[in-house]
mmCIF file of C-alpha atoms in Angstrom:
data_model
loop_
_atom_site.group_PDB
_atom_site.id
_atom_site.type_symbol
_atom_site.label_atom_id
_atom_site.label_comp_id
_atom_site.label_asym_id
_atom_site.label_seq_id
_atom_site.Cartn_x
_atom_site.Cartn_y
_atom_site.Cartn_z
ATOM 1 C CA MET D 1 -5.682 24.133 -12.174
ATOM 2 C CA LYS D 2 -8.418 21.688 -11.314
ATOM 3 C CA ILE D 3 -7.021 18.399 -10.096
ATOM 4 C CA LEU D 4 -9.227 15.593 -9.413
ATOM 5 C CA PHE D 5 -8.269 12.708 -7.549
ATOM 6 C CA ASN D 6 -10.460 8.975 -8.366
ATOM 7 C CA ASN D 7 -9.796 6.452 -6.368
ATOM 8 C CA ASN D 8 -12.013 3.499 -5.152
ATOM 9 C CA ASN D 9 -12.097 3.813 -1.064
ATOM 10 C CA THR D 10 -11.232 7.108 1.360
ATOM 11 C CA PHE D 11 -8.192 5.209 2.890
ATOM 12 C CA GLY D 12 -6.501 5.469 -0.211
ATOM 13 C CA LEU D 13 -6.954 9.108 -0.396
ATOM 14 C CA THR D 14 -6.502 10.178 3.456
ATOM 15 C CA VAL D 15 -3.742 7.920 4.101
ATOM 16 C CA PHE D 16 -1.495 7.196 0.973
ATOM 17 C CA ARG D 17 -1.952 10.706 -1.032
ATOM 18 C CA ILE D 18 -2.940 12.971 1.968
ATOM 19 C CA ASP D 19 0.263 14.810 1.480
ATOM 20 C CA ILE D 20 -0.090 15.195 -2.173
ATOM 21 C CA ILE D 21 -3.428 16.518 -1.974
ATOM 22 C CA LYS D 22 -2.406 19.125 0.896
ATOM 23 C CA HIS D 23 0.355 20.257 -1.385
ATOM 24 C CA PHE D 24 -1.631 20.855 -4.036
ATOM 25 C CA LEU D 25 -3.779 22.956 -1.887
ATOM 26 C CA GLU D 26 -1.164 24.760 -0.530
ATOM 27 C CA ASN D 27 0.220 25.667 -3.907
ATOM 28 C CA GLY D 28 -3.289 27.153 -5.000
ATOM 29 C CA HIS D 29 -4.949 24.411 -7.155
ATOM 30 C CA GLN D 30 -8.068 23.093 -6.805
ATOM 31 C CA VAL D 31 -8.558 19.708 -5.478
ATOM 32 C CA VAL D 32 -11.939 17.334 -6.173
ATOM 33 C CA LEU D 33 -12.142 14.162 -4.344
ATOM 34 C CA VAL D 34 -14.207 11.413 -6.039
ATOM 35 C CA CYS D 35 -14.422 8.081 -4.114
ATOM 36 C CA PRO D 36 -17.331 5.862 -2.329
ATOM 37 C CA VAL D 37 -17.782 7.578 1.289
ATOM 38 C CA ARG D 38 -19.267 4.980 3.718
ATOM 39 C CA LEU D 39 -18.350 6.443 6.725
ATOM 40 C CA VAL D 40 -19.007 9.774 7.709
ATOM 41 C CA ASP D 41 -16.075 9.609 9.725
ATOM 42 C CA ASP D 42 -14.103 9.704 6.593
ATOM 43 C CA LEU D 43 -15.086 12.845 5.564
ATOM 44 C CA LYS D 44 -13.475 14.543 8.482
ATOM 45 C CA LYS D 45 -10.022 12.947 7.594
ATOM 46 C CA MET D 46 -10.109 15.109 4.479
ATOM 47 C CA PRO D 47 -8.944 18.660 3.869
ATOM 48 C CA SER D 48 -11.587 21.049 4.470
ATOM 49 C CA GLU D 49 -10.502 22.987 1.423
ATOM 50 C CA ALA D 50 -10.905 19.982 -0.930
ATOM 51 C CA LYS D 51 -14.521 19.441 -2.626
ATOM 52 C CA VAL D 52 -15.450 15.229 -2.271
ATOM 53 C CA ILE D 53 -17.877 13.901 -4.253
ATOM 54 C CA ARG D 54 -19.248 10.619 -3.039
ATOM 55 C CA ILE D 55 -19.739 7.890 -5.642
ATOM 56 C CA ASP D 56 -21.678 4.864 -5.750
ATOM 57 C CA ALA D 57 -19.433 1.922 -6.313
ATOM 58 C CA ASN D 58 -18.713 -1.775 -5.457
ATOM 59 C CA ARG D 59 -15.135 -2.381 -5.730
ATOM 60 C CA ALA D 60 -15.212 -6.178 -5.552
ATOM 61 C CA SER D 61 -18.330 -6.287 -8.047
ATOM 62 C CA THR D 62 -17.263 -7.815 -11.586
ATOM 63 C CA GLY D 63 -21.288 -7.340 -12.699
ATOM 64 C CA ILE D 64 -21.875 -5.542 -16.194
ATOM 65 C CA LEU D 65 -24.711 -3.536 -14.950
ATOM 66 C CA ASP D 66 -22.560 -2.256 -11.591
ATOM 67 C CA ASN D 67 -19.441 -1.339 -13.937
ATOM 68 C CA LEU D 68 -21.438 0.655 -16.411
ATOM 69 C CA SER D 69 -23.259 2.586 -13.496
ATOM 70 C CA TYR D 70 -19.992 3.317 -12.125
ATOM 71 C CA PHE D 71 -18.364 4.552 -15.628
ATOM 72 C CA ARG D 72 -21.668 6.544 -16.378
ATOM 73 C CA GLN D 73 -21.229 8.465 -12.834
ATOM 74 C CA LEU D 74 -17.579 9.003 -13.268
ATOM 75 C CA TYR D 75 -18.569 10.471 -17.018
ATOM 76 C CA ARG D 76 -21.128 12.635 -15.464
ATOM 77 C CA ILE D 77 -18.890 13.863 -12.820
ATOM 78 C CA PHE D 78 -15.815 14.909 -15.121
ATOM 79 C CA LYS D 79 -18.212 16.582 -17.608
ATOM 80 C CA LYS D 80 -19.496 18.560 -14.822
ATOM 81 C CA GLU D 81 -16.504 19.524 -12.924
ATOM 82 C CA LYS D 82 -14.246 19.650 -15.910
ATOM 83 C CA PRO D 83 -11.026 19.175 -14.249
ATOM 84 C CA ASP D 84 -7.858 20.045 -15.787
ATOM 85 C CA TYR D 85 -6.030 16.669 -14.739
ATOM 86 C CA ILE D 86 -6.994 13.374 -13.228
ATOM 87 C CA PHE D 87 -5.147 10.904 -11.137
ATOM 88 C CA ASN D 88 -6.923 7.487 -11.042
ATOM 89 C CA TYR D 89 -5.873 4.893 -8.659
ATOM 90 C CA THR D 90 -6.913 1.036 -8.034
ATOM 91 C CA ILE D 91 -8.325 -1.024 -10.844
ATOM 92 C CA LYS D 92 -11.732 0.200 -11.421
ATOM 93 C CA PRO D 93 -10.785 3.918 -11.243
ATOM 94 C CA ASN D 94 -7.669 3.198 -13.528
ATOM 95 C CA ILE D 95 -10.157 1.289 -16.001
ATOM 96 C CA TYR D 96 -12.982 3.783 -16.252
ATOM 97 C CA GLY D 97 -11.481 6.838 -15.222
ATOM 98 C CA ALA D 98 -9.192 6.772 -17.788
ATOM 99 C CA ILE D 99 -11.611 5.941 -20.689
ATOM 100 C CA ALA D 100 -13.777 8.634 -19.269
ATOM 101 C CA GLY D 101 -11.147 11.044 -18.969
ATOM 102 C CA LYS D 102 -10.063 10.262 -22.678
ATOM 103 C CA LEU D 103 -13.601 10.668 -23.961
ATOM 104 C CA GLN D 104 -13.857 14.278 -22.546
ATOM 105 C CA GLY D 105 -10.279 15.184 -23.330
ATOM 106 C CA ILE D 106 -8.778 15.270 -20.004
ATOM 107 C CA PRO D 107 -5.219 14.232 -19.466
ATOM 108 C CA ASN D 108 -4.921 11.702 -16.666
ATOM 109 C CA SER D 109 -2.624 9.259 -14.930
ATOM 110 C CA CYS D 110 -3.170 5.979 -13.284
ATOM 111 C CA MET D 111 -1.427 4.340 -10.461
ATOM 112 C CA MET D 112 -1.061 0.589 -10.611
ATOM 113 C CA ALA D 113 -0.019 0.207 -6.482
ATOM 114 C CA GLY D 114 0.507 -3.522 -7.194
ATOM 115 C CA LEU D 115 -0.731 -5.885 -10.004
ATOM 116 C CA GLY D 116 -3.149 -7.829 -7.576
ATOM 117 C CA TYR D 117 -5.729 -10.390 -8.317
ATOM 118 C CA ALA D 118 -6.413 -9.520 -12.200
ATOM 119 C CA PHE D 119 -2.577 -10.543 -12.587
ATOM 120 C CA SER D 120 -1.680 -13.341 -10.348
ATOM 121 C CA HIS D 121 -4.823 -15.433 -11.516
ATOM 122 C CA ASN D 122 -6.050 -16.645 -14.950
ATOM 123 C CA ASP D 123 -10.187 -16.850 -14.018
ATOM 124 C CA PHE D 124 -12.444 -15.180 -16.706
ATOM 125 C CA SER D 125 -12.800 -11.924 -14.711
ATOM 126 C CA SER D 126 -9.017 -11.470 -14.481
ATOM 127 C CA LEU D 127 -8.806 -11.972 -18.364
ATOM 128 C CA ILE D 128 -11.291 -9.517 -18.712
ATOM 129 C CA ALA D 129 -9.764 -7.094 -16.253
ATOM 130 C CA ARG D 130 -6.478 -7.277 -18.296
ATOM 131 C CA ALA D 131 -8.119 -7.021 -21.394
ATOM 132 C CA LEU D 132 -9.819 -3.806 -19.986
ATOM 133 C CA TYR D 133 -6.589 -2.557 -18.508
ATOM 134 C CA ARG D 134 -5.153 -2.631 -22.235
ATOM 135 C CA VAL D 135 -7.757 -0.308 -23.453
ATOM 136 C CA SER D 136 -7.456 2.357 -20.489
ATOM 137 C CA MET D 137 -3.684 2.380 -20.738
ATOM 138 C CA LYS D 138 -4.102 3.865 -24.205
ATOM 139 C CA CYS D 139 -6.281 6.372 -22.796
ATOM 140 C CA THR D 140 -3.852 7.670 -19.999
ATOM 141 C CA GLN D 141 -0.791 9.974 -20.301
ATOM 142 C CA HIS D 142 0.876 7.912 -17.672
ATOM 143 C CA VAL D 143 1.249 4.997 -15.526
ATOM 144 C CA MET D 144 2.582 4.892 -12.137
ATOM 145 C CA LEU D 145 4.381 1.835 -10.577
ATOM 146 C CA LEU D 146 5.827 1.151 -7.509
ATOM 147 C CA ASN D 147 8.494 -1.537 -8.025
ATOM 148 C CA GLU D 148 10.158 -3.433 -10.474
ATOM 149 C CA SER D 149 8.359 -6.643 -11.032
ATOM 150 C CA ASN D 150 5.455 -4.786 -11.874
ATOM 151 C CA TYR D 151 7.325 -2.469 -14.127
ATOM 152 C CA HIS D 152 8.732 -5.754 -16.141
ATOM 153 C CA THR D 153 5.297 -7.212 -15.994
ATOM 154 C CA ILE D 154 3.258 -4.356 -17.710
ATOM 155 C CA LEU D 155 6.044 -4.041 -20.381
ATOM 156 C CA GLU D 156 6.476 -7.682 -20.926
ATOM 157 C CA LYS D 157 2.328 -7.960 -21.207
ATOM 158 C CA HIS D 158 2.292 -5.156 -23.298
ATOM 159 C CA LEU D 159 0.110 -2.868 -21.537
ATOM 160 C CA CYS D 160 1.659 0.102 -22.195
ATOM 161 C CA PRO D 161 4.653 1.923 -23.754
ATOM 162 C CA LYS D 162 7.749 2.400 -21.902
ATOM 163 C CA ASP D 163 7.864 6.201 -22.326
ATOM 164 C CA LYS D 164 4.283 5.911 -20.594
ATOM 165 C CA ILE D 165 5.611 4.343 -17.343
ATOM 166 C CA ILE D 166 6.766 6.578 -14.218
ATOM 167 C CA TRP D 167 8.355 3.949 -11.640
ATOM 168 C CA LEU D 168 8.217 5.432 -8.220
ATOM 169 C CA LYS D 169 11.511 3.829 -6.868
ATOM 170 C CA GLY D 170 10.504 4.720 -3.063
ATOM 171 C CA GLY D 171 6.571 3.604 -3.527
ATOM 172 C CA GLU D 172 4.215 6.559 -2.773
ATOM 173 C CA GLY D 173 6.611 7.496 0.379
ATOM 174 C CA VAL D 174 5.913 8.429 3.866
ATOM 175 C CA ASN D 175 5.897 12.201 5.364
ATOM 176 C CA ILE D 176 9.121 11.240 7.203
ATOM 177 C CA ASP D 177 8.412 14.125 9.688
ATOM 178 C CA ASN D 178 5.269 12.582 10.506
ATOM 179 C CA TYR D 179 6.852 9.332 11.075
ATOM 180 C CA PRO D 180 9.670 10.385 13.446
ATOM 181 C CA TYR D 181 12.631 8.402 15.045
ATOM 182 C CA TYR D 182 11.805 6.328 18.028
ATOM 183 C CA ASP D 183 14.470 5.010 20.143
ATOM 184 C CA ASN D 184 14.006 1.095 19.968
ATOM 185 C CA GLN D 185 15.950 -0.068 23.272
ATOM 186 C CA ALA D 186 13.769 -2.454 25.277
ATOM 187 C CA SER D 187 14.591 -5.782 27.368
ATOM 188 C CA VAL D 188 11.810 -7.727 25.763
ATOM 189 C CA PRO D 189 11.616 -8.026 21.715
ATOM 190 C CA THR D 190 8.165 -7.680 20.085
ATOM 191 C CA PHE D 191 7.517 -9.528 16.715
ATOM 192 C CA MET D 192 4.771 -7.195 15.309
ATOM 193 C CA PHE D 193 2.875 -8.431 12.045
ATOM 194 C CA ILE D 194 0.825 -5.787 10.481
ATOM 195 C CA ALA D 195 -1.468 -6.410 7.514
ATOM 196 C CA ARG D 196 -4.960 -6.908 6.320
ATOM 197 C CA MET D 197 -6.211 -10.307 7.237
ATOM 198 C CA ILE D 198 -5.530 -12.510 4.248
ATOM 199 C CA ALA D 199 -3.305 -15.163 3.660
ATOM 200 C CA GLU D 200 -1.211 -14.067 1.171
ATOM 201 C CA LYS D 201 0.163 -11.354 3.501
ATOM 202 C CA GLY D 202 1.669 -14.010 5.442
ATOM 203 C CA TYR D 203 -0.263 -14.175 8.618
ATOM 204 C CA ARG D 204 -0.217 -18.157 8.723
ATOM 205 C CA VAL D 205 3.529 -18.072 8.343
ATOM 206 C CA PHE D 206 3.880 -15.741 11.103
ATOM 207 C CA VAL D 207 1.713 -17.440 13.624
ATOM 208 C CA GLU D 208 3.446 -20.666 12.598
ATOM 209 C CA ALA D 209 6.810 -19.373 13.333
ATOM 210 C CA ALA D 210 5.926 -17.787 16.331
ATOM 211 C CA ARG D 211 4.744 -20.841 17.594
ATOM 212 C CA GLU D 212 8.254 -22.660 16.877
ATOM 213 C CA VAL D 213 10.191 -19.816 18.290
ATOM 214 C CA ARG D 214 8.515 -19.892 21.505
ATOM 215 C CA GLN D 215 9.241 -23.508 21.848
ATOM 216 C CA ARG D 216 12.835 -23.251 20.889
ATOM 217 C CA TYR D 217 13.582 -19.962 22.723
ATOM 218 C CA ASN D 218 14.406 -19.620 26.425
ATOM 219 C CA GLY D 219 13.871 -16.347 26.863
ATOM 220 C CA GLU D 220 11.144 -13.343 27.075
ATOM 221 C CA VAL D 221 9.426 -12.742 23.481
ATOM 222 C CA ARG D 222 6.137 -11.753 22.295
ATOM 223 C CA PHE D 223 4.434 -11.697 19.016
ATOM 224 C CA GLN D 224 1.469 -9.274 18.148
ATOM 225 C CA ALA D 225 -0.809 -8.923 15.306
ATOM 226 C CA ILE D 226 -2.607 -5.900 14.000
ATOM 227 C CA GLY D 227 -5.181 -5.588 11.250
ATOM 228 C CA THR D 228 -8.287 -5.318 9.659
ATOM 229 C CA PHE D 229 -10.488 -8.635 8.488
ATOM 230 C CA ALA D 230 -10.758 -8.570 4.799
ATOM 231 C CA ASP D 231 -13.724 -7.307 3.021
ATOM 232 C CA GLY D 232 -14.647 -8.250 -0.117
ATOM 233 C CA SER D 233 -11.857 -10.119 -1.191
ATOM 234 C CA PRO D 234 -12.026 -11.863 -4.893
ATOM 235 C CA ASP D 235 -10.614 -14.805 -3.493
ATOM 236 C CA GLU D 236 -12.758 -15.358 -0.153
ATOM 237 C CA SER D 237 -10.537 -18.933 0.302
ATOM 238 C CA SER D 238 -7.792 -16.551 1.446
ATOM 239 C CA ASN D 239 -9.701 -14.615 3.987
ATOM 240 C CA ILE D 240 -8.532 -15.133 7.424
ATOM 241 C CA THR D 241 -11.345 -15.099 9.708
ATOM 242 C CA ARG D 242 -11.629 -13.735 13.224
ATOM 243 C CA GLU D 243 -12.517 -17.174 14.541
ATOM 244 C CA GLU D 244 -9.103 -18.458 13.418
ATOM 245 C CA VAL D 245 -7.180 -15.418 14.883
ATOM 246 C CA ASP D 246 -9.095 -16.139 18.267
ATOM 247 C CA ARG D 247 -7.921 -19.752 18.117
ATOM 248 C CA ASP D 248 -4.531 -18.865 17.402
ATOM 249 C CA VAL D 249 -4.722 -16.041 20.744
ATOM 250 C CA ALA D 250 -6.051 -18.745 22.948
ATOM 251 C CA ASN D 251 -3.316 -21.072 22.029
ATOM 252 C CA GLY D 252 -1.067 -18.555 23.178
ATOM 253 C CA ASP D 253 0.848 -18.196 20.015
ATOM 254 C CA ILE D 254 0.170 -14.502 19.440
ATOM 255 C CA GLU D 255 -1.589 -11.400 20.807
ATOM 256 C CA TYR D 256 -4.094 -9.772 18.721
ATOM 257 C CA LEU D 257 -4.181 -5.846 19.260
ATOM 258 C CA GLY D 258 -7.384 -5.175 16.423
ATOM 259 C CA THR D 259 -6.656 -1.827 14.543
ATOM 260 C CA PHE D 260 -5.171 1.395 15.345
ATOM 261 C CA SER D 261 -6.184 4.480 13.696
ATOM 262 C CA ASN D 262 -2.994 5.974 14.700
ATOM 263 C CA MET D 263 -0.162 3.722 13.953
ATOM 264 C CA LEU D 264 2.420 5.800 15.917
ATOM 265 C CA GLU D 265 1.036 4.417 18.805
ATOM 266 C CA ILE D 266 2.549 1.031 17.888
ATOM 267 C CA TYR D 267 5.780 2.496 15.991
ATOM 268 C CA SER D 268 6.830 4.160 19.255
ATOM 269 C CA ARG D 269 6.927 1.370 21.608
ATOM 270 C CA PRO D 270 10.240 0.383 21.878
ATOM 271 C CA GLY D 271 11.838 -3.140 21.276
ATOM 272 C CA THR D 272 9.262 -3.907 18.209
ATOM 273 C CA VAL D 273 10.388 -5.448 15.021
ATOM 274 C CA ILE D 274 7.858 -5.079 12.214
ATOM 275 C CA THR D 275 7.375 -8.664 10.756
ATOM 276 C CA ILE D 276 5.448 -9.312 7.321
ATOM 277 C CA PRO D 277 6.308 -12.432 5.619
ATOM 278 C CA SER D 278 3.906 -11.284 2.669
ATOM 279 C CA TYR D 279 3.822 -13.390 -0.680
ATOM 280 C CA TYR D 280 1.185 -11.001 -1.980
ATOM 281 C CA SER D 281 1.452 -8.957 -5.314
ATOM 282 C CA GLU D 282 2.913 -5.420 -3.390
ATOM 283 C CA GLY D 283 3.217 -2.344 -4.967
ATOM 284 C CA LEU D 284 5.427 -1.030 -2.286
ATOM 285 C CA ASN D 285 4.170 -2.093 1.582
ATOM 286 C CA ARG D 286 3.469 1.153 3.411
ATOM 287 C CA SER D 287 3.449 -0.468 6.637
ATOM 288 C CA LEU D 288 7.310 -1.204 6.382
ATOM 289 C CA MET D 289 8.002 2.344 4.724
ATOM 290 C CA GLU D 290 6.538 4.107 7.987
ATOM 291 C CA ALA D 291 8.198 1.448 10.346
ATOM 292 C CA CYS D 292 11.612 2.245 8.778
ATOM 293 C CA SER D 293 10.929 5.802 9.371
ATOM 294 C CA CYS D 294 10.159 5.339 12.828
ATOM 295 C CA GLY D 295 13.327 3.604 13.088
ATOM 296 C CA LYS D 296 12.001 -0.137 13.482
ATOM 297 C CA PRO D 297 13.722 -3.184 12.344
ATOM 298 C CA ILE D 298 12.300 -4.974 9.367
ATOM 299 C CA ILE D 299 11.650 -8.738 8.789
ATOM 300 C CA THR D 300 10.033 -9.384 5.458
ATOM 301 C CA THR D 301 9.974 -11.583 2.357
ATOM 302 C CA ASP D 302 12.537 -10.958 -0.484
ATOM 303 C CA ILE D 303 9.649 -10.104 -3.134
ATOM 304 C CA TYR D 304 9.272 -6.909 -4.675
ATOM 305 C CA GLY D 305 7.166 -4.480 -2.722
ATOM 306 C CA CYS D 306 8.951 -5.771 0.404
ATOM 307 C CA ARG D 307 12.713 -6.340 -0.266
ATOM 308 C CA GLU D 308 12.776 -2.412 -0.860
ATOM 309 C CA THR D 309 12.641 -1.697 2.946
ATOM 310 C CA VAL D 310 15.378 -3.764 4.037
ATOM 311 C CA VAL D 311 19.101 -3.795 3.733
ATOM 312 C CA ASP D 312 19.776 -7.631 4.844
ATOM 313 C CA GLY D 313 21.956 -7.787 7.685
ATOM 314 C CA ALA D 314 21.557 -3.970 8.423
ATOM 315 C CA ASN D 315 18.259 -2.739 9.262
ATOM 316 C CA GLY D 316 16.642 -6.400 8.989
ATOM 317 C CA TYR D 317 16.428 -9.324 7.588
ATOM 318 C CA LEU D 318 14.840 -11.126 4.312
ATOM 319 C CA VAL D 319 13.145 -14.419 4.418
ATOM 320 C CA LYS D 320 11.921 -16.710 1.575
ATOM 321 C CA PRO D 321 8.438 -16.354 0.992
ATOM 322 C CA ARG D 322 5.715 -18.834 2.127
ATOM 323 C CA ASP D 323 9.034 -20.424 4.232
ATOM 324 C CA VAL D 324 8.186 -20.963 8.100
ATOM 325 C CA GLN D 325 11.772 -22.229 8.915
ATOM 326 C CA SER D 326 13.149 -19.234 6.766
ATOM 327 C CA LEU D 327 11.264 -16.595 9.040
ATOM 328 C CA VAL D 328 12.033 -18.607 12.438
ATOM 329 C CA LYS D 329 15.768 -18.458 11.423
ATOM 330 C CA ALA D 330 15.451 -14.539 10.662
ATOM 331 C CA ILE D 331 13.783 -14.147 14.125
ATOM 332 C CA MET D 332 16.475 -16.600 16.144
ATOM 333 C CA ARG D 333 19.224 -14.294 14.417
ATOM 334 C CA TYR D 334 17.675 -10.812 15.630
ATOM 335 C CA LEU D 335 17.356 -12.530 19.011
ATOM 336 C CA GLU D 336 20.899 -13.245 19.294
ATOM 337 C CA LEU D 337 22.129 -9.868 18.724
ATOM 338 C CA ASN D 338 22.969 -8.073 21.667
ATOM 339 C CA GLU D 339 21.632 -4.802 22.549
ATOM 340 C CA GLU D 340 23.991 -2.361 20.391
ATOM 341 C CA GLN D 341 23.517 -4.300 17.340
ATOM 342 C CA ARG D 342 19.741 -4.349 17.306
ATOM 343 C CA GLN D 343 19.971 -0.338 18.190
ATOM 344 C CA GLN D 344 22.074 -0.078 14.978
ATOM 345 C CA MET D 345 19.334 -1.873 13.031
ATOM 346 C CA SER D 346 17.032 0.805 14.322
ATOM 347 C CA VAL D 347 19.289 3.746 13.283
ATOM 348 C CA GLU D 348 19.537 2.091 9.812
ATOM 349 C CA SER D 349 15.934 1.710 9.158
ATOM 350 C CA ARG D 350 15.774 5.440 9.876
ATOM 351 C CA LYS D 351 18.625 6.218 7.380
ATOM 352 C CA LEU D 352 17.109 4.167 4.513
ATOM 353 C CA ALA D 353 13.511 5.906 4.945
ATOM 354 C CA GLU D 354 15.184 9.169 4.712
ATOM 355 C CA ALA D 355 17.315 8.167 1.629
ATOM 356 C CA ARG D 356 14.513 6.071 -0.083
ATOM 357 C CA PHE D 357 10.764 6.931 1.147
ATOM 358 C CA ASP D 358 10.805 10.380 1.817
ATOM 359 C CA VAL D 359 7.405 11.737 0.357
ATOM 360 C CA ARG D 360 8.737 14.919 -0.865
ATOM 361 C CA LYS D 361 10.696 12.813 -3.874
ATOM 362 C CA VAL D 362 7.046 11.933 -4.698
ATOM 363 C CA ILE D 363 5.539 15.209 -4.686
ATOM 364 C CA ALA D 364 8.120 16.267 -7.157
ATOM 365 C CA VAL D 365 7.043 13.802 -9.615
ATOM 366 C CA TYR D 366 3.334 14.955 -9.330
ATOM 367 C CA ASP D 367 4.455 18.630 -9.785
ATOM 368 C CA ASP D 368 6.440 17.639 -12.963
ATOM 369 C CA ILE D 369 3.273 15.558 -14.308
ATOM 370 C CA ILE D 370 1.010 18.739 -13.737
ATOM 371 C CA THR D 371 3.783 21.561 -14.746
ATOM 372 C CA HIS D 372 4.236 19.520 -18.300
ATOM 373 C CA ALA D 373 0.135 19.176 -18.289
ATOM 374 C CA LYS D 374 -0.288 22.828 -17.774
ATOM 375 C CA LYS D 375 2.242 23.733 -20.533
ATOM 376 C CA SER D 376 0.630 21.554 -23.080
ATOM 377 C CA LYS D 377 -2.723 23.090 -22.341
ATOM 378 C CA ASP D 378 -1.370 26.540 -22.882
#
């Protein structure tokens, strides 16, 4: 079969869905990848056997002409390629890819990794986006969701019937063979924030907690942050600027390490506790899943998309969203553990990843979708 993946960025394909893509190729399917390609290096990350089609799209634009242009491009690509099945990801591909597929009689699925801005705000563009989602959900065979909150929201807002929903309870999963367990013993603990630099990911909460812990804790401890700066966020007021991060570094609150193309460089470091106090509308936070697989203790918020990565008190701690004191308390609890207790948290994280986040469980779902589509076609 010819299977087409439609995404609004290369990162989603080369990081989140790469194992699915490779699996289909290894099993004799043709794979077509449709997405904007802004960097030549992005093409090097694509499997050579897959056909890559560049598309001109501005994911942040809400302009009618831009969206019509995007829809026309998709429609022409689908008509030319004639895929047997389409997988759409992120808001614009979900909306316009589902409609374009339906108009040409091509079965498709949409993944809503997180409900994001369109569902957390009620401005005009958000209302339009939700209305378009209602239309597109009628044009798709399946809607894949990553957490319980999104599942109930979709049903409560009557976006699509229950029998269309596929709830991936372990998120999009991680390849636990590629993210092996690392011993986490170290004399100096490091609390690591990993996220895109927007306020909703909890950056400012993390910095305030770091500042307070440093004042209260007598021992040696480090606070570090990794992440890209926001590009094209609908809510510019939520963006964390480089100037703000530089001030926090100059004040001695944190260290900023920039970005890493290979996150194993971080996950392999001993003594690291992944600390992401997000209050963003997550699907299921990938950094937390990867960290679990590598045996990192987790401190994160008790919200859907984050809480699934923690058994509170076993492999980490859950904290209240937007609550600096709750985060300070969790960090102090970890610092008070002895080395044996810290190491046990590391082991428990790996166990949780093996039980819940193994990407092979997700691959089985994709296989089932394609198998049913082939039977329907035959």
